[in-house]
Amino acid sequence: MTVTMEVCLDDVRAAHERIRAWIRRTPVLTSERLDTESGASLYFKCEGLQEIGAFKARGASNALLSLAPAALAAGVVTHSSGNHGAAVAWAARKRGVAARIVMPRNSSRAKLEAVRSFGGEVVLCEPTQKAREAAAAELVARTGAEFIHPYDDPRVIAGQGTLALELLEQQPRLDVLLLPVGGGGLASGIAVAVKALSPDTRVIGVEPAGADDAKRSFDSGVLTTLAQPNTQADGLRAALSERTFRLMRRYVDEVVTVSEESLVPAMRALWRSLHVLVEISSAVPYAALLERQLSLSGKRVAVVLTGGNVDLDALPWVVATTPAGASSPPR
Amino acid sequence: MTVTMEVCLDDVRAAHERIRAWIRRTPVLTSERLDTESGASLYFKCEGLQEIGAFKARGASNALLSLAPAALAAGVVTHSSGNHGAAVAWAARKRGVAARIVMPRNSSRAKLEAVRSFGGEVVLCEPTQKAREAAAAELVARTGAEFIHPYDDPRVIAGQGTLALELLEQQPRLDVLLLPVGGGGLASGIAVAVKALSPDTRVIGVEPAGADDAKRSFDSGVLTTLAQPNTQADGLRAALSERTFRLMRRYVDEVVTVSEESLVPAMRALWRSLHVLVEISSAVPYAALLERQLSLSGKRVAVVLTGGNVDLDALPWVVATTPAGASSPPR
């Protein structure tokens, strides 16, 4: 498969055919209580119920299944401190090839263990964006492995977009779709599919205020990156790429931010009423509902719950109550 | 509706028609990792995703919807320290009638709050079986309200059995079905339906060894109750009734017990691989798989995950590590 610069509905459809046997058609849940509290009809797409606990299974599956055996002979490489690493390790094992995952030294034990449990080889590096990119590039150069970027890759973007195909089958009439924005792979892929199939559905990206590079880029029209994102939502610290920024500008309607203080209440509200425990990063779109900053009364609103890889021994409200000054925002 | 002594497939089917609009058709999840670890093909029916977080929504819905308006004029009463109370409160509110829930004084804040959040009126009593039964009887005598027993009620039993109708539609070929046994309402209802529709499917009840009244009753043929059940699995401390014992003897194939030490590992394994957080009582059937006491290799095995009302601020392994002697088994 040629790596093209853009992604269209046909790519997403082809991805869905390709990965259908590997991924789960995750359920869409509703909650009478959350509907009452929000005044909207909410549809929660529960991607935490993928085998690896996150939507990243989609993009990684599509990348692995797009590659010809010859291209896979030397295995695959990626860098990730989170779910993409586990997803690539899992998909590579299903494809029968080796996966090396570059991860920062300070990754949590749970995340390192997840990658290894799917058969991935962890390669540790210093905890900077530069160091992880350099380590991955060095591995690719030395081994000839195929690099699978966490989001700046049309195969990954098209794979993430398959979520929207399922969601629109499960709930065809949607006024609004809320999703979290990190590097923009999910937002791009979903928006491409939604705007082709249901153009009147507003696609709204949500970011924590401490990692608002997409919001700044969107508002200014110029791709903007932050020197140091500052948020508990570790899955959303990544910066947009030129590619995801371009796709988002074309297909996403709006980007809004939520305050850091809303994230734990959103995570807890989802657990209390939906009985689904999501990562703090995955609580971000619901935080926008809690903050009531969007006019959603009476609307049919889909909320993408991206992942459920929560470390039960380090719940964010427990971490948050350690003595002040003990550390910078938890990873 | 006349309260008959027995329950048959037609009752379960009628219940399903009655409650269909109120309850969720909960998903059946699979896990490559748990299949590999167990050597079986496992199908997890996730009842924690009901609106109230447990299968008890089924029985309570059927009871409330079976009653004529005249019978409901004075509302409903039940006693429960757990999910049945929340289910009755929720179903009563949907039916537009009052619910009074007798609960022991030492119920957790989370459980009291759950009942109240669904509009139920909590009536506190001493924490004994006798006290709660007396308090409920007194309320019924004084108010004329309808009593809805947590399990010794054919309407409740038939309602719980609807889970099996869905499961057999979602996964028609099952060699074995594992479910937890408390008072036997779920086990009775499910076994009635399964033995009528899929007689070759073995229905196996699982109990914690510290609350093995069903196992003892099953093995001896005589209904046996324990003076003091001793298990963390608070949802399974109830004793069989004559009715549920009779139904279980006729339709359940076997009852096995698991050791207390397997419960937390089972709960954690389900969370790690399935990304579903279940109550400690709901981890009991999977504990039987972990203990490898059943020959399930190569079999198609359904596991009923009954509920997901976990208090994240009192996870059982955290409670379990409080200083020795600090308390008897946590409630």
XYZ file of C-alpha atoms in Angstrom, chain B residues 52-266:
215
model
C -28.151 0.076 37.746
C -24.889 -1.840 37.289
C -26.209 -5.364 37.891
C -28.525 -8.100 36.583
C -30.924 -7.322 39.436
C -32.568 -4.800 37.084
C -34.163 -7.783 35.328
C -35.978 -9.329 38.272
C -37.030 -5.996 39.741
C -38.378 -4.829 36.375
C -40.388 -7.991 35.945
C -41.834 -7.727 39.431
C -42.844 -4.095 38.989
C -44.257 -4.640 35.507
C -46.203 -7.741 36.609
C -48.155 -5.799 39.175
C -51.484 -4.147 38.390
C -51.789 -0.444 39.245
C -54.100 -1.237 42.164
C -51.505 -3.505 43.743
C -48.934 -0.740 43.396
C -50.961 2.051 44.959
C -49.118 1.769 48.269
C -45.741 1.319 46.645
C -43.234 -1.499 47.063
C -40.937 -2.677 49.841
C -37.855 -4.861 49.885
C -34.852 -5.575 52.037
C -31.388 -5.601 50.556
C -27.904 -4.491 51.357
C -26.925 -4.433 47.735
C -28.007 -4.274 44.140
C -31.554 -5.570 44.540
C -32.441 -2.527 46.616
C -31.131 -0.159 43.950
C -32.914 -2.196 41.269
C -36.271 -2.023 43.038
C -35.868 1.719 43.668
C -35.012 2.260 39.991
C -37.833 0.090 38.647
C -40.366 1.633 41.039
C -39.447 5.114 39.878
C -39.858 4.043 36.266
C -43.295 2.669 37.159
C -44.098 5.859 39.063
C -44.553 4.324 42.512
C -42.816 4.714 45.864
C -40.113 2.273 47.017
C -38.959 1.714 50.576
C -35.736 -0.259 50.925
C -34.836 -1.800 54.281
C -31.056 -1.735 54.637
C -28.724 -2.681 57.493
C -27.276 0.251 59.456
C -23.750 -0.753 58.477
C -24.394 -0.602 54.716
C -21.667 1.250 52.874
C -22.212 4.876 51.979
C -21.966 3.926 48.298
C -24.845 1.475 48.582
C -27.083 3.832 50.536
C -26.336 6.554 48.035
C -27.160 4.280 45.098
C -30.633 3.491 46.446
C -31.329 7.147 47.182
C -30.033 8.269 43.793
C -32.789 6.211 42.161
C -35.398 7.795 44.405
C -35.705 4.982 46.935
C -36.468 5.714 50.580
C -33.959 3.969 52.838
C -35.252 2.446 56.084
C -32.351 1.440 58.319
C -32.394 -1.660 60.541
C -30.016 -3.740 62.641
C -27.591 -5.772 60.531
C -29.184 -9.189 60.921
C -31.338 -11.232 58.585
C -34.103 -11.369 61.206
C -34.113 -7.617 61.730
C -34.369 -6.853 58.050
C -37.166 -9.329 57.495
C -39.047 -7.979 60.500
C -38.624 -4.388 59.377
C -39.885 -5.198 55.883
C -42.862 -7.165 57.245
C -43.755 -4.303 59.550
C -43.649 -1.836 56.635
C -45.843 -4.068 54.503
C -48.353 -4.533 57.335
C -48.463 -0.829 58.076
C -48.566 0.559 54.534
C -50.099 -2.189 52.419
C -47.123 -1.994 50.073
C -46.176 -4.949 47.874
C -43.160 -6.919 49.068
C -40.564 -7.897 46.466
C -38.181 -10.484 47.858
C -34.603 -10.359 46.516
C -34.837 -13.918 45.186
C -37.634 -15.976 46.740
C -40.212 -14.681 44.267
C -41.186 -16.320 40.951
C -41.452 -12.930 39.248
C -37.911 -12.077 40.282
C -36.615 -15.530 39.319
C -38.248 -15.351 35.882
C -36.821 -11.877 35.389
C -33.276 -12.987 36.158
C -33.773 -15.881 33.740
C -34.157 -13.448 30.831
C -30.384 -13.119 30.878
C -30.197 -16.671 29.536
C -32.542 -15.950 26.630
C -30.272 -13.149 25.461
C -27.111 -15.115 26.045
C -28.331 -18.083 24.003
C -29.250 -15.730 21.165
C -25.838 -14.085 21.350
C -23.958 -17.393 21.652
C -26.217 -20.374 20.877
C -23.617 -23.115 21.288
C -22.493 -23.359 24.887
C -21.019 -26.407 26.590
C -20.964 -24.882 30.049
C -22.443 -21.875 31.834
C -20.853 -20.646 35.064
C -22.703 -18.331 37.426
C -22.415 -17.207 41.047
C -24.870 -18.497 43.650
C -26.155 -16.360 46.511
C -29.834 -16.790 47.301
C -30.279 -18.759 44.105
C -32.610 -16.465 42.197
C -30.242 -15.966 39.278
C -29.182 -19.607 39.236
C -32.788 -20.817 39.264
C -34.027 -18.481 36.574
C -31.113 -19.083 34.248
C -31.114 -22.849 34.723
C -34.848 -23.083 33.999
C -34.339 -21.324 30.666
C -31.094 -23.044 29.682
C -32.323 -26.558 30.396
C -35.404 -25.931 28.268
C -33.564 -24.377 25.333
C -30.146 -26.021 25.409
C -30.355 -29.128 27.611
C -26.780 -30.234 26.858
C -25.338 -27.044 28.311
C -24.037 -27.793 31.815
C -25.132 -25.139 34.300
C -22.635 -24.866 37.140
C -23.161 -22.688 40.180
C -20.102 -21.304 41.966
C -19.936 -20.211 45.599
C -17.180 -18.915 47.835
C -16.180 -21.673 50.277
C -17.105 -19.367 53.165
C -20.748 -19.191 52.018
C -21.258 -22.725 50.701
C -24.846 -23.309 51.756
C -25.896 -24.170 48.201
C -23.053 -26.683 47.824
C -23.920 -28.328 51.160
C -27.611 -28.378 50.319
C -26.939 -29.752 46.856
C -24.646 -32.524 48.095
C -26.809 -33.567 51.043
C -30.175 -33.095 49.383
C -31.314 -31.141 52.438
C -31.652 -27.378 52.489
C -28.832 -26.204 54.737
C -28.147 -22.691 55.946
C -24.985 -21.349 57.533
C -25.023 -19.619 60.899
C -22.507 -17.058 59.708
C -21.262 -16.869 56.121
C -17.663 -15.685 56.000
C -16.628 -14.200 52.684
C -15.668 -10.907 51.095
C -18.253 -11.682 48.406
C -21.015 -9.735 50.121
C -23.468 -10.348 47.304
C -23.332 -14.107 47.897
C -23.932 -14.348 51.640
C -27.674 -14.948 51.300
C -29.057 -18.448 51.865
C -31.132 -20.460 49.377
C -34.867 -20.550 49.970
C -36.975 -23.706 49.701
C -38.110 -22.486 46.301
C -34.700 -21.679 44.821
C -33.258 -24.889 46.296
C -36.000 -26.941 44.624
C -35.491 -25.214 41.269
C -31.721 -25.535 41.467
C -31.898 -29.247 42.323
C -34.025 -29.802 39.274
C -32.173 -27.650 36.748
C -28.618 -26.888 37.905
C -26.054 -29.597 37.138
C -23.476 -28.923 39.794
C -22.379 -26.504 42.490
C -18.678 -25.964 43.180
C -16.852 -23.727 45.634
C -13.781 -21.542 45.294
C -11.382 -20.416 47.968
C -11.476 -16.881 49.305
C -7.893 -16.359 48.130
C -8.922 -16.711 44.489
C -11.437 -13.875 44.486
C -9.173 -10.837 44.259
C -6.919 -12.494 41.645
C -10.020 -13.322 39.605
